[in-house]
Tab-separated table of C-alpha atoms and ligand atoms in Angstrom:
chain	number	residue	atom	x	y	z
T	1	UNK	CA	125.249	100.422	109.125
T	2	UNK	CA	122.748	99.582	112.080
T	3	UNK	CA	119.490	97.343	111.572
T	4	UNK	CA	117.039	99.552	110.336
T	5	UNK	CA	113.411	100.087	112.632
T	6	UNK	CA	111.410	100.770	109.349
T	7	UNK	CA	111.566	99.969	105.970
T	8	UNK	CA	109.868	101.684	103.001
T	9	UNK	CA	109.376	99.229	99.364
T	10	UNK	CA	108.402	100.714	96.163
T	11	UNK	CA	108.273	98.787	93.375
T	12	UNK	CA	109.305	100.311	90.184
T	13	UNK	CA	108.290	99.782	86.621
T	14	UNK	CA	109.552	102.402	84.323
T	15	UNK	CA	109.044	105.272	86.783
T	16	UNK	CA	112.700	107.255	85.562
T	17	UNK	CA	110.991	110.681	86.229
T	18	UNK	CA	109.030	110.081	89.732
T	19	UNK	CA	112.418	108.317	91.641
T	20	UNK	CA	114.258	111.654	92.711
T	21	UNK	CA	110.970	112.943	93.848
T	22	UNK	CA	110.388	109.379	95.533
T	23	UNK	CA	113.624	109.605	97.059
T	24	UNK	CA	113.718	113.002	98.136
T	25	UNK	CA	110.253	112.879	99.681
T	26	UNK	CA	110.868	109.641	101.417
T	27	UNK	CA	114.082	111.248	102.826
T	28	UNK	CA	111.925	113.999	104.079
T	29	UNK	CA	109.371	111.794	105.819
T	30	UNK	CA	111.413	109.075	106.921
T	31	UNK	CA	114.084	111.541	109.081
T	32	UNK	CA	111.097	113.054	110.953
T	33	UNK	CA	111.029	109.601	112.706
T	34	UNK	CA	114.333	110.047	113.948
T	35	UNK	CA	115.162	106.598	113.603
T	36	UNK	CA	117.286	104.115	111.036
T	37	UNK	CA	115.262	103.569	107.872
T	38	UNK	CA	115.943	101.956	104.609
T	39	UNK	CA	114.192	102.460	101.496
T	40	UNK	CA	113.921	99.072	99.358
T	41	UNK	CA	113.185	99.820	95.819
T	42	UNK	CA	112.735	97.015	93.493
T	43	UNK	CA	112.921	97.177	89.879
T	44	UNK	CA	110.537	94.978	88.191
T	45	UNK	CA	112.439	94.779	84.928
T	46	UNK	CA	111.947	98.255	83.584
T	47	UNK	CA	113.103	99.380	80.171
T	48	UNK	CA	113.710	103.460	80.449
T	49	UNK	CA	116.807	103.820	82.714
T	50	UNK	CA	115.439	103.296	85.950
T	51	UNK	CA	117.767	100.231	87.039
T	52	UNK	CA	120.432	102.560	86.629
T	53	UNK	CA	118.921	105.194	88.499
T	54	UNK	CA	118.294	103.079	91.004
T	55	UNK	CA	122.021	101.510	91.015
T	56	UNK	CA	123.356	105.239	91.414
T	57	UNK	CA	121.021	105.973	94.407
T	58	UNK	CA	122.154	103.289	96.353
T	59	UNK	CA	125.819	103.992	95.788
T	60	UNK	CA	125.260	107.497	97.058
T	61	UNK	CA	122.705	106.524	99.945
T	62	UNK	CA	123.514	103.332	101.538
T	63	UNK	CA	120.089	103.735	103.180
T	64	UNK	CA	118.482	102.684	99.432
T	65	UNK	CA	119.032	98.976	98.728
T	66	UNK	CA	117.821	98.318	95.331
T	67	UNK	CA	116.507	95.102	94.326
T	68	UNK	CA	116.869	94.217	90.399
T	69	UNK	CA	114.785	91.734	88.687
T	70	UNK	CA	116.203	89.852	85.644
T	71	UNK	CA	112.921	90.804	83.745
T	72	UNK	CA	109.570	92.065	84.834
T	73	UNK	CA	107.725	89.592	86.986
T	74	UNK	CA	104.515	92.279	87.819
T	75	UNK	CA	103.740	94.541	90.923
T	76	UNK	CA	102.990	92.031	93.269
T	77	UNK	CA	105.828	89.835	92.791
T	78	UNK	CA	108.111	93.214	93.093
T	79	UNK	CA	106.532	94.137	96.271
T	80	UNK	CA	106.792	90.215	97.699
T	81	UNK	CA	110.546	90.698	96.810
T	82	UNK	CA	110.912	94.208	98.718
T	83	UNK	CA	109.147	91.719	101.581
T	84	UNK	CA	111.595	89.794	101.178
T	85	UNK	CA	114.828	91.700	101.666
T	86	UNK	CA	113.151	94.229	104.212
T	87	UNK	CA	115.020	94.432	107.435
T	88	UNK	CA	112.726	96.711	109.183
T	89	UNK	CA	110.278	96.057	112.638
T	90	UNK	CA	108.025	97.807	110.589
T	91	UNK	CA	107.750	97.964	106.737
T	92	UNK	CA	105.601	100.257	104.565
T	93	UNK	CA	104.673	99.464	100.978
T	94	UNK	CA	104.142	102.546	98.686
T	95	UNK	CA	103.766	103.161	94.875
T	96	UNK	CA	106.824	104.788	93.128
T	97	UNK	CA	104.848	107.242	91.057
T	98	UNK	CA	103.450	109.328	94.542
T	99	UNK	CA	99.765	108.301	94.582
T	100	UNK	CA	100.348	107.248	97.956
T	101	UNK	CA	101.671	110.550	99.300
T	102	UNK	CA	104.827	109.408	101.735
T	103	UNK	CA	103.980	111.881	104.257
T	104	UNK	CA	100.625	109.533	105.411
T	105	UNK	CA	103.367	106.760	106.629
T	106	UNK	CA	104.067	109.112	109.685
T	107	UNK	CA	100.246	108.721	110.280
T	108	UNK	CA	100.501	104.856	109.441
T	109	UNK	CA	103.584	104.723	112.075
T	110	UNK	CA	101.478	106.509	114.557
T	111	UNK	CA	99.131	103.765	114.597
T	112	UNK	CA	101.621	100.613	114.658
T	113	UNK	CA	103.212	102.402	117.817
T	114	UNK	CA	99.471	102.578	119.318
T	115	UNK	CA	99.769	98.750	118.887
T	116	UNK	CA	98.287	98.064	115.586
T	117	UNK	CA	99.827	95.296	113.330
T	118	UNK	CA	98.535	96.098	110.062
T	119	UNK	CA	97.727	99.451	109.529
T	120	UNK	CA	95.928	99.924	105.841
T	121	UNK	CA	95.648	103.253	103.929
T	122	UNK	CA	91.935	103.842	102.879
T	123	UNK	CA	91.380	106.013	100.065
T	124	UNK	CA	88.947	108.638	101.205
T	125	UNK	CA	89.092	110.249	97.594
T	126	UNK	CA	91.079	109.507	94.651
T	127	UNK	CA	92.411	112.155	91.983
T	128	UNK	CA	93.756	111.767	88.448
T	129	UNK	CA	92.087	108.381	87.482
T	130	UNK	CA	89.537	107.603	84.803
T	131	UNK	CA	85.461	106.911	85.375
T	132	UNK	CA	86.177	103.441	84.562
T	133	UNK	CA	89.208	102.395	86.884
T	134	UNK	CA	86.921	104.139	89.981
T	135	UNK	CA	83.952	102.342	89.067
T	136	UNK	CA	85.531	98.977	88.137
T	137	UNK	CA	87.725	98.969	91.056
T	138	UNK	CA	84.665	99.845	93.369
T	139	UNK	CA	82.507	97.114	92.025
T	140	UNK	CA	85.403	94.869	92.179
T	141	UNK	CA	86.101	95.636	95.937
T	142	UNK	CA	82.162	95.329	96.675
T	143	UNK	CA	82.274	91.953	94.869
T	144	UNK	CA	85.512	90.476	96.696
T	145	UNK	CA	83.866	91.197	99.895
T	146	UNK	CA	80.990	89.424	99.294
T	147	UNK	CA	82.590	86.254	97.993
T	148	UNK	CA	84.925	85.813	100.867
T	149	UNK	CA	85.494	85.238	104.275
T	150	UNK	CA	88.450	86.988	104.948
T	151	UNK	CA	87.399	90.659	105.660
T	152	UNK	CA	89.290	92.520	102.763
T	153	UNK	CA	88.455	96.261	103.454
T	154	UNK	CA	86.937	98.319	100.943
T	155	UNK	CA	88.722	100.980	98.863
T	156	UNK	CA	92.707	99.892	100.334
T	157	UNK	CA	95.459	99.223	97.562
T	158	UNK	CA	98.872	97.953	98.982
T	159	UNK	CA	99.690	101.198	100.738
T	160	UNK	CA	100.132	99.826	104.153
T	161	UNK	CA	102.472	99.553	107.112
T	162	UNK	CA	102.631	96.194	108.455
T	163	UNK	CA	104.683	94.882	111.848
T	164	UNK	CA	107.292	92.438	111.425
T	165	UNK	CA	105.358	89.429	112.742
T	166	UNK	CA	102.979	90.235	109.794
T	167	UNK	CA	105.487	90.222	107.178
T	168	UNK	CA	106.978	87.163	108.365
T	169	UNK	CA	103.760	85.319	108.084
T	170	UNK	CA	102.824	86.648	104.723
T	171	UNK	CA	106.947	85.502	103.575
T	172	UNK	CA	106.008	82.287	104.448
T	173	UNK	CA	102.904	81.885	102.178
T	174	UNK	CA	104.297	80.320	99.399
T	175	UNK	CA	101.757	80.889	96.574
T	176	UNK	CA	102.650	82.093	93.113
T	177	UNK	CA	99.155	84.111	92.506
T	178	UNK	CA	99.809	86.752	95.166
T	179	UNK	CA	96.914	89.106	96.238
T	180	UNK	CA	98.899	91.256	98.914
T	181	UNK	CA	96.290	93.035	100.424
T	182	UNK	CA	94.064	89.725	100.651
T	183	UNK	CA	96.874	87.794	102.262
T	184	UNK	CA	98.263	90.889	105.033
T	185	UNK	CA	94.192	90.491	105.811
T	186	UNK	CA	94.031	87.024	106.118
T	187	UNK	CA	97.150	87.070	108.426
T	188	UNK	CA	94.913	88.761	111.027
T	189	UNK	CA	96.427	90.200	114.269
T	190	UNK	CA	95.486	94.051	115.068
T	191	UNK	CA	94.325	95.807	111.656
T	192	UNK	CA	93.186	99.271	111.653
T	193	UNK	CA	92.459	101.603	108.846
T	194	UNK	CA	93.743	105.219	108.287
T	195	UNK	CA	91.894	107.658	105.359
T	196	UNK	CA	94.187	109.399	102.872
T	197	UNK	CA	93.740	111.555	99.525
T	198	UNK	CA	95.266	109.211	96.732
T	199	UNK	CA	96.740	111.755	94.474
T	200	UNK	CA	97.200	111.850	90.474
T	201	UNK	CA	100.328	110.201	89.320
T	202	UNK	CA	103.609	112.432	89.500
T	203	UNK	CA	104.600	111.536	86.463
T	204	UNK	CA	104.257	108.918	83.565
T	205	UNK	CA	101.477	106.464	82.711
T	206	UNK	CA	99.976	103.897	84.660
T	207	UNK	CA	101.310	100.414	84.170
T	208	UNK	CA	98.141	98.431	85.214
T	209	UNK	CA	96.454	98.052	81.802
T	210	UNK	CA	92.871	96.183	81.910
T	211	UNK	CA	94.512	92.714	81.396
T	212	UNK	CA	96.453	93.148	84.545
T	213	UNK	CA	93.606	94.701	86.454
T	214	UNK	CA	92.077	91.233	85.450
T	215	UNK	CA	94.984	89.266	86.316
T	216	UNK	CA	94.774	90.775	89.786
T	217	UNK	CA	90.982	90.366	90.342
T	218	UNK	CA	91.465	86.744	89.377
T	219	UNK	CA	94.179	86.136	91.534
T	220	UNK	CA	92.055	87.615	94.399
T	221	UNK	CA	88.749	85.824	93.618
T	222	UNK	CA	90.857	82.120	92.960
T	223	UNK	CA	92.926	82.754	95.683
T	224	UNK	CA	90.286	83.739	98.670
T	225	UNK	CA	87.381	82.087	97.666
T	226	UNK	CA	85.555	79.112	96.326
T	227	UNK	CA	83.033	81.531	94.335
T	228	UNK	CA	83.449	80.159	90.733
T	229	UNK	CA	83.284	76.422	91.654
T	230	UNK	CA	80.117	76.917	93.804
T	231	UNK	CA	78.819	78.936	90.851
T	232	UNK	CA	78.567	75.947	88.929
T	233	UNK	CA	76.877	74.042	91.666
T	234	UNK	CA	74.413	76.606	92.303
T	235	UNK	CA	73.403	76.672	88.465
T	236	UNK	CA	72.828	73.434	88.564
T	237	UNK	CA	70.952	72.906	91.490
T	238	UNK	CA	68.872	75.891	89.851
T	239	UNK	CA	68.411	74.313	86.565
T	240	UNK	CA	67.271	70.786	88.177
T	241	UNK	CA	64.741	72.489	90.477
T	242	UNK	CA	63.312	74.882	87.059
T	243	UNK	CA	63.347	71.271	85.003
T	244	UNK	CA	61.167	69.643	87.894
T	245	UNK	CA	58.681	72.970	88.216
T	246	UNK	CA	58.578	72.943	84.165
T	247	UNK	CA	57.496	69.457	84.138
T	248	UNK	CA	55.054	69.699	87.155
T	249	UNK	CA	53.326	72.525	84.915
T	250	UNK	CA	53.380	70.992	81.675
T	251	UNK	CA	51.347	67.512	83.362
T	252	UNK	CA	49.383	70.096	85.138
T	253	UNK	CA	48.313	71.570	81.894
T	254	UNK	CA	48.394	68.535	80.087
T	255	UNK	CA	45.567	67.007	82.477
T	256	UNK	CA	43.430	69.976	81.999
T	257	UNK	CA	43.919	69.565	78.399
T	258	UNK	CA	45.745	72.955	77.537
T	259	UNK	CA	48.900	71.498	76.345
T	260	UNK	CA	49.969	68.292	74.481
T	261	UNK	CA	53.073	66.826	76.358
T	262	UNK	CA	54.550	66.455	73.048
T	263	UNK	CA	58.705	64.509	72.292
T	264	UNK	CA	59.704	68.292	71.697
T	265	UNK	CA	58.704	69.541	75.154
T	266	UNK	CA	59.996	66.315	77.048
T	267	UNK	CA	63.340	66.450	75.270
T	268	UNK	CA	64.086	69.949	76.194
T	269	UNK	CA	63.001	69.342	79.676
T	270	UNK	CA	65.474	66.437	79.672
T	271	UNK	CA	67.907	68.633	78.816
T	272	UNK	CA	67.938	70.973	81.168
T	273	UNK	CA	67.812	68.676	83.675
T	274	UNK	CA	70.733	66.953	82.407
T	275	UNK	CA	72.784	70.066	82.128
T	276	UNK	CA	71.679	70.564	85.546
T	277	UNK	CA	73.101	67.263	86.778
T	278	UNK	CA	76.440	67.840	84.924
T	279	UNK	CA	76.697	71.236	86.814
T	280	UNK	CA	76.132	69.668	90.042
T	281	UNK	CA	78.792	66.845	89.292
T	282	UNK	CA	81.207	69.408	87.864
T	283	UNK	CA	80.489	71.264	90.921
T	284	UNK	CA	81.208	68.669	93.325
T	285	UNK	CA	84.610	67.904	91.548
T	286	UNK	CA	84.932	71.767	91.544
T	287	UNK	CA	84.958	71.515	95.709
T	288	UNK	CA	87.601	68.762	95.446
T	289	UNK	CA	89.892	70.484	93.101
T	290	UNK	CA	89.305	73.909	95.592
T	291	UNK	CA	90.531	71.816	98.438
T	292	UNK	CA	93.633	70.466	96.267
T	293	UNK	CA	94.226	74.030	95.451
T	294	UNK	CA	94.040	74.922	99.045
T	295	UNK	CA	97.001	71.779	99.960
T	296	UNK	CA	98.769	73.347	96.937
T	297	UNK	CA	99.128	76.435	98.379
T	298	UNK	CA	100.804	75.319	101.244
T	299	UNK	CA	99.579	78.160	103.588
T	300	UNK	CA	100.163	77.907	107.094
T	301	UNK	CA	96.952	76.486	108.842
T	302	UNK	CA	96.953	78.898	111.523
T	303	UNK	CA	98.971	82.088	112.412
T	304	UNK	CA	99.660	82.242	116.671
T	305	UNK	CA	99.299	85.755	117.759
T	306	UNK	CA	100.718	84.772	121.670
T	307	UNK	CA	100.676	81.294	122.835
T	308	UNK	CA	102.351	79.726	125.839
T	309	UNK	CA	106.129	77.978	125.516
T	310	UNK	CA	105.897	74.708	123.944
T	311	UNK	CA	108.819	73.234	125.622
T	312	UNK	CA	107.227	73.718	129.171
N	401	UDP	N1	104.693	98.007	88.884
N	401	UDP	C1	105.534	97.211	88.660
N	401	UDP	N2	105.647	96.232	87.750
N	401	UDP	C2	104.715	96.505	86.753
N	401	UDP	C3	103.624	97.267	86.916
N	401	UDP	C4	103.673	98.619	88.191
N	401	UDP	O1	106.317	97.184	89.749
N	401	UDP	O2	104.479	95.364	86.149
N	401	UDP	C5	104.554	99.368	89.768
N	401	UDP	C6	104.583	100.705	89.511
N	401	UDP	O3	106.252	101.114	88.916
N	401	UDP	C7	104.418	101.818	90.822
N	401	UDP	C8	103.255	100.864	91.115
N	401	UDP	O4	103.512	99.392	90.798
N	401	UDP	O5	105.376	101.482	91.450
N	401	UDP	C9	101.854	100.742	90.836
N	401	UDP	O6	101.865	100.879	89.598
N	401	UDP	P1	100.896	101.597	88.498
N	401	UDP	O7	101.266	103.339	89.286
N	401	UDP	O8	101.023	101.818	87.200
N	401	UDP	O9	99.441	101.383	88.744
N	401	UDP	P2	97.806	102.392	89.085
N	401	UDP	O10	98.789	102.910	90.541
N	401	UDP	O11	97.396	102.819	88.085
N	401	UDP	O12	96.762	101.212	89.537
N	402	MG	MG1	99.719	104.379	90.186
C-alpha cells in the first residue's frame, strides 16, 4: 500500500454501534479527496465487542489500521497513540461517536491546502448536550484562556486537522498528562479555525463523566499555566497587606480612644500576617516546583518553521 496522504484518527471506547457508521461516512468523505488515505482506529480498552469489530474492519479494508490497547488509558492517550501510528501528510482527529461530522474534514483539508498547519474546528452550535456540560465547558475555556499564555481558541475540541510537521512536534512532547488542544496551539505555525455544528451522539452514551472532565481540566491548567502556584503567593500578599492595614486602622482607632488594642486583636493580626507570610513562602517554593515541572516535561525549547541550513 502506498503511503497515504491523509490519516483520520478516531479513539474508540465502547462504540460498537457507531463503528459501522463511522467507517461508512469516513469512506464516503475521504474517497472524495481522490487521494490515498488511512483510518487509524485506536481501541482504548473497549469491553463491548468494539475490539473485534475493529479487527474485522482491518482485515476487510487495509486502509483501516486498528491499534488496540491492552486496557483503557483514556481519550487523550488513545488519540496520542493514533498520532504515533499516523502516516499521512495531514492528520484529522475526530470522535468516533459522529459528534464531529466527517464531512467537515473536507473543509479542514481545503484550509490545509491553502497553507494552514493547524485547522481546528470551532463549535458554533452544540446539539444534544446537557446544560451542565455546555456551561462548564464554556466557563472552562474562558478560564483557560485567561490563565495561560498559550492561545487556546474558545469552543474547540480535539476535532482538527494537523500538518505532519505539527504532528511531529506533538509526538516529540513526552509529557504524560496530555491536553492535546493546548499542545497543538503551543506548537505554533499557521493556525486557523473553521466553524461547524457539533451534533448529538449517534448512538451510546458519553464516556466523559464529570471525573474525566475534571481530570482533563486539571491537565490543561497545570500543563499550560502556573496559575494555582501563583494563587498561593497572591493570596499571601493579600493577607499580609490586609493585616498591615488592619494594624494601622486599629492603632488609629486606639489613639483616638475608640478601641482598646487588646491581646485578642493583636493575636488575630499576627495570625493573618503569618498566614500571609507562609503562603508567600509556599508560593515561592511553588515557583521553583513549577520550573522543575517544566524541566521534567522535557518539551522542546522552540519549534523552528524555517531556518538556514545548519551545516552551511
Ligand atoms: N474515548 C476513549 N477513551 C475513553 C473515553 C472516550 O477513547 O476513556 C473516546 C470515545 O469513544 C469517543 C471520544 O473519545 O470517540 C469522545 O468521547 P465521548 O463522546 O464519550 O465524550 P464527549 O463527546 O461526551 O465529550
Ligand atoms: Mg462524544
